[in-house]
Amino acid sequence: MMKKWVLLIMMAMVLWGGSAWAGPVVIDGTDANDHGSAPVGANLNGWLYMQKALENLAPQVGNGNKTVVALGTTLGEATTAINSAFNLSNLSGPGGWTLTHIDGDAAITAYFAGGMANTGILYIPTVGLTGGDMTSTELAVVNANTRPISLHSSAGRALLPWEGVFSPRARILRPRALMPGLPPSSPALP
């Protein structure tokens, strides 16, 4: 399934051409934040996958901003997973990147209203799948802001939405809302 989405994104990049596509996007369909750990100072399984996603996106951020913004992670495993993926990556420390958590409906609303300019990578976690995940009301705020998210990714910034992307109970960041020219590949594409 993931290969299909990566192929779609690559096709969209080719169709839109260089200047129309400024920021990289990884659309993931897993719950990697719920299936990982870092028992001896190295990420394993899902957390390693999250780390590699960050490490692959960072060099492609074209706006010079070195902040990863994690939306809706509140303590628990959701926060531990992104913290570990970031802290054990090459972004942390000498990489010069920082990780910022924005949690709660009001804070996420304020972020979309004016705080996106300094973001290099926007991380959107799973919804209600693991402790401390994004809530359904936070998801509603994100879904109401697909336009700023689309502008974010077209301004040289990276986008990393996680599991909730295509699941029926958490329709987050529909690809056609983010990338209007994306051709449908299956009836399931929202």
PDB file of C-alpha atoms in Angstrom:
ATOM      1  CA  MET A   1       0.000   0.000   0.000  1.00  0.00           C
ATOM      2  CA  MET A   2       2.763   2.447   0.924  1.00  0.00           C
ATOM      3  CA  LYS A   3       4.555   1.867  -2.382  1.00  0.00           C
ATOM      4  CA  LYS A   4       1.363   2.871  -4.197  1.00  0.00           C
ATOM      5  CA  TRP A   5       1.237   6.246  -2.384  1.00  0.00           C
ATOM      6  CA  VAL A   6       4.913   6.917  -2.881  1.00  0.00           C
ATOM      7  CA  LEU A   7       4.434   6.217  -6.595  1.00  0.00           C
ATOM      8  CA  LEU A   8       1.432   8.574  -6.723  1.00  0.00           C
ATOM      9  CA  ILE A   9       3.380  11.346  -5.048  1.00  0.00           C
ATOM     10  CA  MET A  10       6.327  10.851  -7.391  1.00  0.00           C
ATOM     11  CA  MET A  11       3.971  10.932 -10.397  1.00  0.00           C
ATOM     12  CA  ALA A  12       2.381  14.140  -9.100  1.00  0.00           C
ATOM     13  CA  MET A  13       5.818  15.714  -8.687  1.00  0.00           C
ATOM     14  CA  VAL A  14       6.702  14.875 -12.290  1.00  0.00           C
ATOM     15  CA  LEU A  15       3.367  16.173 -13.596  1.00  0.00           C
ATOM     16  CA  TRP A  16       3.575  19.441 -11.678  1.00  0.00           C
ATOM     17  CA  GLY A  17       7.212  20.121 -12.496  1.00  0.00           C
ATOM     18  CA  GLY A  18      10.014  21.623 -10.425  1.00  0.00           C
ATOM     19  CA  SER A  19       8.843  25.071  -9.365  1.00  0.00           C
ATOM     20  CA  ALA A  20       5.247  24.024  -8.755  1.00  0.00           C
ATOM     21  CA  TRP A  21       6.338  21.388  -6.280  1.00  0.00           C
ATOM     22  CA  ALA A  22       8.607  22.858  -3.650  1.00  0.00           C
ATOM     23  CA  GLY A  23       8.253  20.672  -0.562  1.00  0.00           C
ATOM     24  CA  PRO A  24       8.503  16.923  -0.035  1.00  0.00           C
ATOM     25  CA  VAL A  25       5.567  14.939   1.335  1.00  0.00           C
ATOM     26  CA  VAL A  26       5.570  11.476   2.897  1.00  0.00           C
ATOM     27  CA  ILE A  27       2.067  10.093   3.291  1.00  0.00           C
ATOM     28  CA  ASP A  28       2.249   7.093   5.567  1.00  0.00           C
ATOM     29  CA  GLY A  29      -0.465   4.561   6.285  1.00  0.00           C
ATOM     30  CA  THR A  30       1.004   2.895   9.371  1.00  0.00           C
ATOM     31  CA  ASP A  31       0.751   3.321  13.108  1.00  0.00           C
ATOM     32  CA  ALA A  32       4.525   3.259  13.507  1.00  0.00           C
ATOM     33  CA  ASN A  33       4.352   5.382  16.647  1.00  0.00           C
ATOM     34  CA  ASP A  34       2.568   2.472  18.355  1.00  0.00           C
ATOM     35  CA  HIS A  35       5.055  -0.187  17.194  1.00  0.00           C
ATOM     36  CA  GLY A  36       8.515   0.853  18.195  1.00  0.00           C
ATOM     37  CA  SER A  37      10.934   1.418  21.004  1.00  0.00           C
ATOM     38  CA  ALA A  38      14.459   2.585  21.767  1.00  0.00           C
ATOM     39  CA  PRO A  39      15.682   0.209  24.464  1.00  0.00           C
ATOM     40  CA  VAL A  40      19.438   0.788  24.079  1.00  0.00           C
ATOM     41  CA  GLY A  41      19.685   4.252  22.573  1.00  0.00           C
ATOM     42  CA  ALA A  42      18.674   3.209  19.061  1.00  0.00           C
ATOM     43  CA  ASN A  43      15.200   3.281  17.564  1.00  0.00           C
ATOM     44  CA  LEU A  44      13.648  -0.010  16.565  1.00  0.00           C
ATOM     45  CA  ASN A  45      10.775  -0.946  14.268  1.00  0.00           C
ATOM     46  CA  GLY A  46       8.211   1.841  13.807  1.00  0.00           C
ATOM     47  CA  TRP A  47      10.235   4.468  15.628  1.00  0.00           C
ATOM     48  CA  LEU A  48      13.231   3.763  13.395  1.00  0.00           C
ATOM     49  CA  TYR A  49      10.928   4.140  10.391  1.00  0.00           C
ATOM     50  CA  MET A  50       9.764   7.528  11.753  1.00  0.00           C
ATOM     51  CA  GLN A  51      13.406   8.544  12.280  1.00  0.00           C
ATOM     52  CA  LYS A  52      14.290   7.606   8.695  1.00  0.00           C
ATOM     53  CA  ALA A  53      11.285   9.551   7.370  1.00  0.00           C
ATOM     54  CA  LEU A  54      12.497  12.684   9.197  1.00  0.00           C
ATOM     55  CA  GLU A  55      16.074  12.160   8.019  1.00  0.00           C
ATOM     56  CA  ASN A  56      14.943  11.800   4.409  1.00  0.00           C
ATOM     57  CA  LEU A  57      12.659  14.841   4.490  1.00  0.00           C
ATOM     58  CA  ALA A  58      15.048  17.275   6.215  1.00  0.00           C
ATOM     59  CA  PRO A  59      17.574  17.711   3.378  1.00  0.00           C
ATOM     60  CA  GLN A  60      14.721  18.435   0.978  1.00  0.00           C
ATOM     61  CA  VAL A  61      13.261  21.312   2.992  1.00  0.00           C
ATOM     62  CA  GLY A  62      13.861  24.272   0.730  1.00  0.00           C
ATOM     63  CA  ASN A  63      12.954  27.198   2.967  1.00  0.00           C
ATOM     64  CA  GLY A  64      15.871  26.981   5.396  1.00  0.00           C
ATOM     65  CA  ASN A  65      13.637  26.430   8.438  1.00  0.00           C
ATOM     66  CA  LYS A  66      14.901  23.765  10.816  1.00  0.00           C
ATOM     67  CA  THR A  67      11.927  23.170  13.091  1.00  0.00           C
ATOM     68  CA  VAL A  68       9.871  19.983  13.205  1.00  0.00           C
ATOM     69  CA  VAL A  69       6.387  20.802  14.498  1.00  0.00           C
ATOM     70  CA  ALA A  70       4.434  17.885  15.991  1.00  0.00           C
ATOM     71  CA  LEU A  71       0.715  18.579  16.212  1.00  0.00           C
ATOM     72  CA  GLY A  72      -1.530  17.087  18.881  1.00  0.00           C
ATOM     73  CA  THR A  73       0.910  14.874  20.758  1.00  0.00           C
ATOM     74  CA  THR A  74       0.193  14.880  24.477  1.00  0.00           C
ATOM     75  CA  LEU A  75       2.643  12.950  26.598  1.00  0.00           C
ATOM     76  CA  GLY A  76       2.291   9.154  26.419  1.00  0.00           C
ATOM     77  CA  GLU A  77       3.584   6.951  23.656  1.00  0.00           C
ATOM     78  CA  ALA A  78       2.679   9.407  20.872  1.00  0.00           C
ATOM     79  CA  THR A  79       5.066  12.004  22.300  1.00  0.00           C
ATOM     80  CA  THR A  80       7.726   9.446  23.237  1.00  0.00           C
ATOM     81  CA  ALA A  81       7.716   8.073  19.674  1.00  0.00           C
ATOM     82  CA  ILE A  82       8.258  11.396  17.871  1.00  0.00           C
ATOM     83  CA  ASN A  83      10.712  12.576  20.540  1.00  0.00           C
ATOM     84  CA  SER A  84      12.773   9.410  20.109  1.00  0.00           C
ATOM     85  CA  ALA A  85      12.565   9.499  16.297  1.00  0.00           C
ATOM     86  CA  PHE A  86      13.767  13.108  16.358  1.00  0.00           C
ATOM     87  CA  ASN A  87      16.313  12.909  19.191  1.00  0.00           C
ATOM     88  CA  LEU A  88      18.075   9.850  17.758  1.00  0.00           C
ATOM     89  CA  SER A  89      18.076  11.241  14.221  1.00  0.00           C
ATOM     90  CA  ASN A  90      20.757  13.248  12.457  1.00  0.00           C
ATOM     91  CA  LEU A  91      18.501  16.326  12.749  1.00  0.00           C
ATOM     92  CA  SER A  92      19.017  16.679  16.496  1.00  0.00           C
ATOM     93  CA  GLY A  93      22.074  18.257  18.070  1.00  0.00           C
ATOM     94  CA  PRO A  94      24.686  19.064  15.406  1.00  0.00           C
ATOM     95  CA  GLY A  95      21.963  18.827  12.742  1.00  0.00           C
ATOM     96  CA  GLY A  96      20.652  22.151  14.035  1.00  0.00           C
ATOM     97  CA  TRP A  97      16.966  21.195  14.045  1.00  0.00           C
ATOM     98  CA  THR A  98      14.515  21.642  16.914  1.00  0.00           C
ATOM     99  CA  LEU A  99      11.307  19.800  17.760  1.00  0.00           C
ATOM    100  CA  THR A 100       8.236  21.716  18.927  1.00  0.00           C
ATOM    101  CA  HIS A 101       4.989  20.177  20.180  1.00  0.00           C
ATOM    102  CA  ILE A 102       1.732  22.052  19.618  1.00  0.00           C
ATOM    103  CA  ASP A 103      -1.137  20.487  21.518  1.00  0.00           C
ATOM    104  CA  GLY A 104      -4.790  21.309  22.068  1.00  0.00           C
ATOM    105  CA  ASP A 105      -7.475  22.727  19.791  1.00  0.00           C
ATOM    106  CA  ALA A 106      -6.739  26.379  20.596  1.00  0.00           C
ATOM    107  CA  ALA A 107      -2.970  26.059  20.187  1.00  0.00           C
ATOM    108  CA  ILE A 108      -3.313  24.202  16.871  1.00  0.00           C
ATOM    109  CA  THR A 109      -5.834  26.800  15.643  1.00  0.00           C
ATOM    110  CA  ALA A 110      -3.387  29.586  16.565  1.00  0.00           C
ATOM    111  CA  TYR A 111      -0.557  27.737  14.828  1.00  0.00           C
ATOM    112  CA  PHE A 112      -2.520  27.588  11.575  1.00  0.00           C
ATOM    113  CA  ALA A 113      -3.541  31.230  11.948  1.00  0.00           C
ATOM    114  CA  GLY A 114       0.017  32.480  11.915  1.00  0.00           C
ATOM    115  CA  GLY A 115       2.627  30.150  13.285  1.00  0.00           C
ATOM    116  CA  MET A 116       3.503  28.005  10.267  1.00  0.00           C
ATOM    117  CA  ALA A 117       6.130  30.312   8.773  1.00  0.00           C
ATOM    118  CA  ASN A 118       9.048  28.916  10.807  1.00  0.00           C
ATOM    119  CA  THR A 119       8.166  25.248  10.259  1.00  0.00           C
ATOM    120  CA  GLY A 120      10.465  23.033   8.207  1.00  0.00           C
ATOM    121  CA  ILE A 121       8.647  19.714   8.716  1.00  0.00           C
ATOM    122  CA  LEU A 122       5.029  19.429   9.842  1.00  0.00           C
ATOM    123  CA  TYR A 123       4.408  16.117  11.631  1.00  0.00           C
ATOM    124  CA  ILE A 124       0.796  15.009  12.069  1.00  0.00           C
ATOM    125  CA  PRO A 125       0.493  11.884  14.252  1.00  0.00           C
ATOM    126  CA  THR A 126      -2.059   9.131  14.409  1.00  0.00           C
ATOM    127  CA  VAL A 127      -5.494   9.891  15.822  1.00  0.00           C
ATOM    128  CA  GLY A 128      -6.679   8.025  18.910  1.00  0.00           C
ATOM    129  CA  LEU A 129      -4.559   4.917  18.295  1.00  0.00           C
ATOM    130  CA  THR A 130      -1.992   5.251  21.053  1.00  0.00           C
ATOM    131  CA  GLY A 131      -1.688   7.106  24.341  1.00  0.00           C
ATOM    132  CA  GLY A 132      -1.324  10.861  23.868  1.00  0.00           C
ATOM    133  CA  ASP A 133      -2.379  10.799  20.213  1.00  0.00           C
ATOM    134  CA  MET A 134      -4.182  13.593  18.419  1.00  0.00           C
ATOM    135  CA  THR A 135      -7.815  13.840  19.517  1.00  0.00           C
ATOM    136  CA  SER A 136     -10.861  13.950  17.250  1.00  0.00           C
ATOM    137  CA  THR A 137     -11.369  17.650  18.023  1.00  0.00           C
ATOM    138  CA  GLU A 138      -7.738  18.400  17.149  1.00  0.00           C
ATOM    139  CA  LEU A 139      -8.272  16.405  13.956  1.00  0.00           C
ATOM    140  CA  ALA A 140     -11.253  18.613  13.137  1.00  0.00           C
ATOM    141  CA  VAL A 141      -8.990  21.681  13.427  1.00  0.00           C
ATOM    142  CA  VAL A 142      -6.434  20.063  11.107  1.00  0.00           C
ATOM    143  CA  ASN A 143      -9.122  19.063   8.598  1.00  0.00           C
ATOM    144  CA  ALA A 144     -10.432  22.637   8.603  1.00  0.00           C
ATOM    145  CA  ASN A 145      -6.965  23.871   7.643  1.00  0.00           C
ATOM    146  CA  THR A 146      -6.052  21.867   4.554  1.00  0.00           C
ATOM    147  CA  ARG A 147      -5.433  25.097   2.616  1.00  0.00           C
ATOM    148  CA  PRO A 148      -2.659  26.380   4.944  1.00  0.00           C
ATOM    149  CA  ILE A 149      -1.200  22.857   5.011  1.00  0.00           C
ATOM    150  CA  SER A 150      -1.178  22.769   1.215  1.00  0.00           C
ATOM    151  CA  LEU A 151       0.500  26.185   1.085  1.00  0.00           C
ATOM    152  CA  HIS A 152       2.988  24.966   3.699  1.00  0.00           C
ATOM    153  CA  SER A 153       4.117  22.076   1.509  1.00  0.00           C
ATOM    154  CA  SER A 154       4.244  24.213  -1.618  1.00  0.00           C
ATOM    155  CA  ALA A 155       6.529  26.765   0.094  1.00  0.00           C
ATOM    156  CA  GLY A 156       9.549  24.501   0.410  1.00  0.00           C
ATOM    157  CA  ARG A 157       8.474  22.824   3.643  1.00  0.00           C
ATOM    158  CA  ALA A 158       7.969  19.110   4.276  1.00  0.00           C
ATOM    159  CA  LEU A 159       4.804  17.334   5.336  1.00  0.00           C
ATOM    160  CA  LEU A 160       4.682  14.068   7.286  1.00  0.00           C
ATOM    161  CA  PRO A 161       1.107  12.963   8.066  1.00  0.00           C
ATOM    162  CA  TRP A 162       0.918   9.569   9.756  1.00  0.00           C
ATOM    163  CA  GLU A 163      -1.645   6.749  10.028  1.00  0.00           C
ATOM    164  CA  GLY A 164      -4.952   8.580  10.104  1.00  0.00           C
ATOM    165  CA  VAL A 165      -4.586   9.707   6.503  1.00  0.00           C
ATOM    166  CA  PHE A 166      -6.948   7.281   4.824  1.00  0.00           C
ATOM    167  CA  SER A 167      -8.658   5.358   7.612  1.00  0.00           C
ATOM    168  CA  PRO A 168     -12.460   5.638   7.641  1.00  0.00           C
ATOM    169  CA  ARG A 169     -12.597   6.886  11.234  1.00  0.00           C
ATOM    170  CA  ALA A 170      -9.940   9.542  10.796  1.00  0.00           C
ATOM    171  CA  ARG A 171     -10.114  11.158   7.377  1.00  0.00           C
ATOM    172  CA  ILE A 172      -7.211  13.551   7.656  1.00  0.00           C
ATOM    173  CA  LEU A 173      -5.545  15.562   4.925  1.00  0.00           C
ATOM    174  CA  ARG A 174      -7.278  14.158   1.887  1.00  0.00           C
ATOM    175  CA  PRO A 175      -4.789  14.066  -0.991  1.00  0.00           C
ATOM    176  CA  ARG A 176      -7.078  15.934  -3.387  1.00  0.00           C
ATOM    177  CA  ALA A 177      -7.474  18.751  -0.843  1.00  0.00           C
ATOM    178  CA  LEU A 178      -3.696  19.031  -0.560  1.00  0.00           C
ATOM    179  CA  MET A 179      -2.870  18.367  -4.194  1.00  0.00           C
ATOM    180  CA  PRO A 180      -5.873  19.271  -6.384  1.00  0.00           C
ATOM    181  CA  GLY A 181      -4.288  17.936  -9.607  1.00  0.00           C
ATOM    182  CA  LEU A 182      -3.733  14.451  -8.190  1.00  0.00           C
ATOM    183  CA  PRO A 183      -5.498  11.923 -10.419  1.00  0.00           C
ATOM    184  CA  PRO A 184      -7.631   9.281  -8.657  1.00  0.00           C
ATOM    185  CA  SER A 185      -5.927   5.905  -8.448  1.00  0.00           C
ATOM    186  CA  SER A 186      -8.676   3.910  -6.780  1.00  0.00           C
ATOM    187  CA  PRO A 187     -12.203   4.338  -5.463  1.00  0.00           C
ATOM    188  CA  ALA A 188     -10.768   4.598  -1.939  1.00  0.00           C
ATOM    189  CA  LEU A 189      -8.862   7.800  -2.679  1.00  0.00           C
ATOM    190  CA  PRO A 190     -10.734  10.586  -0.850  1.00  0.00           C
TER     191      PRO A 190
END
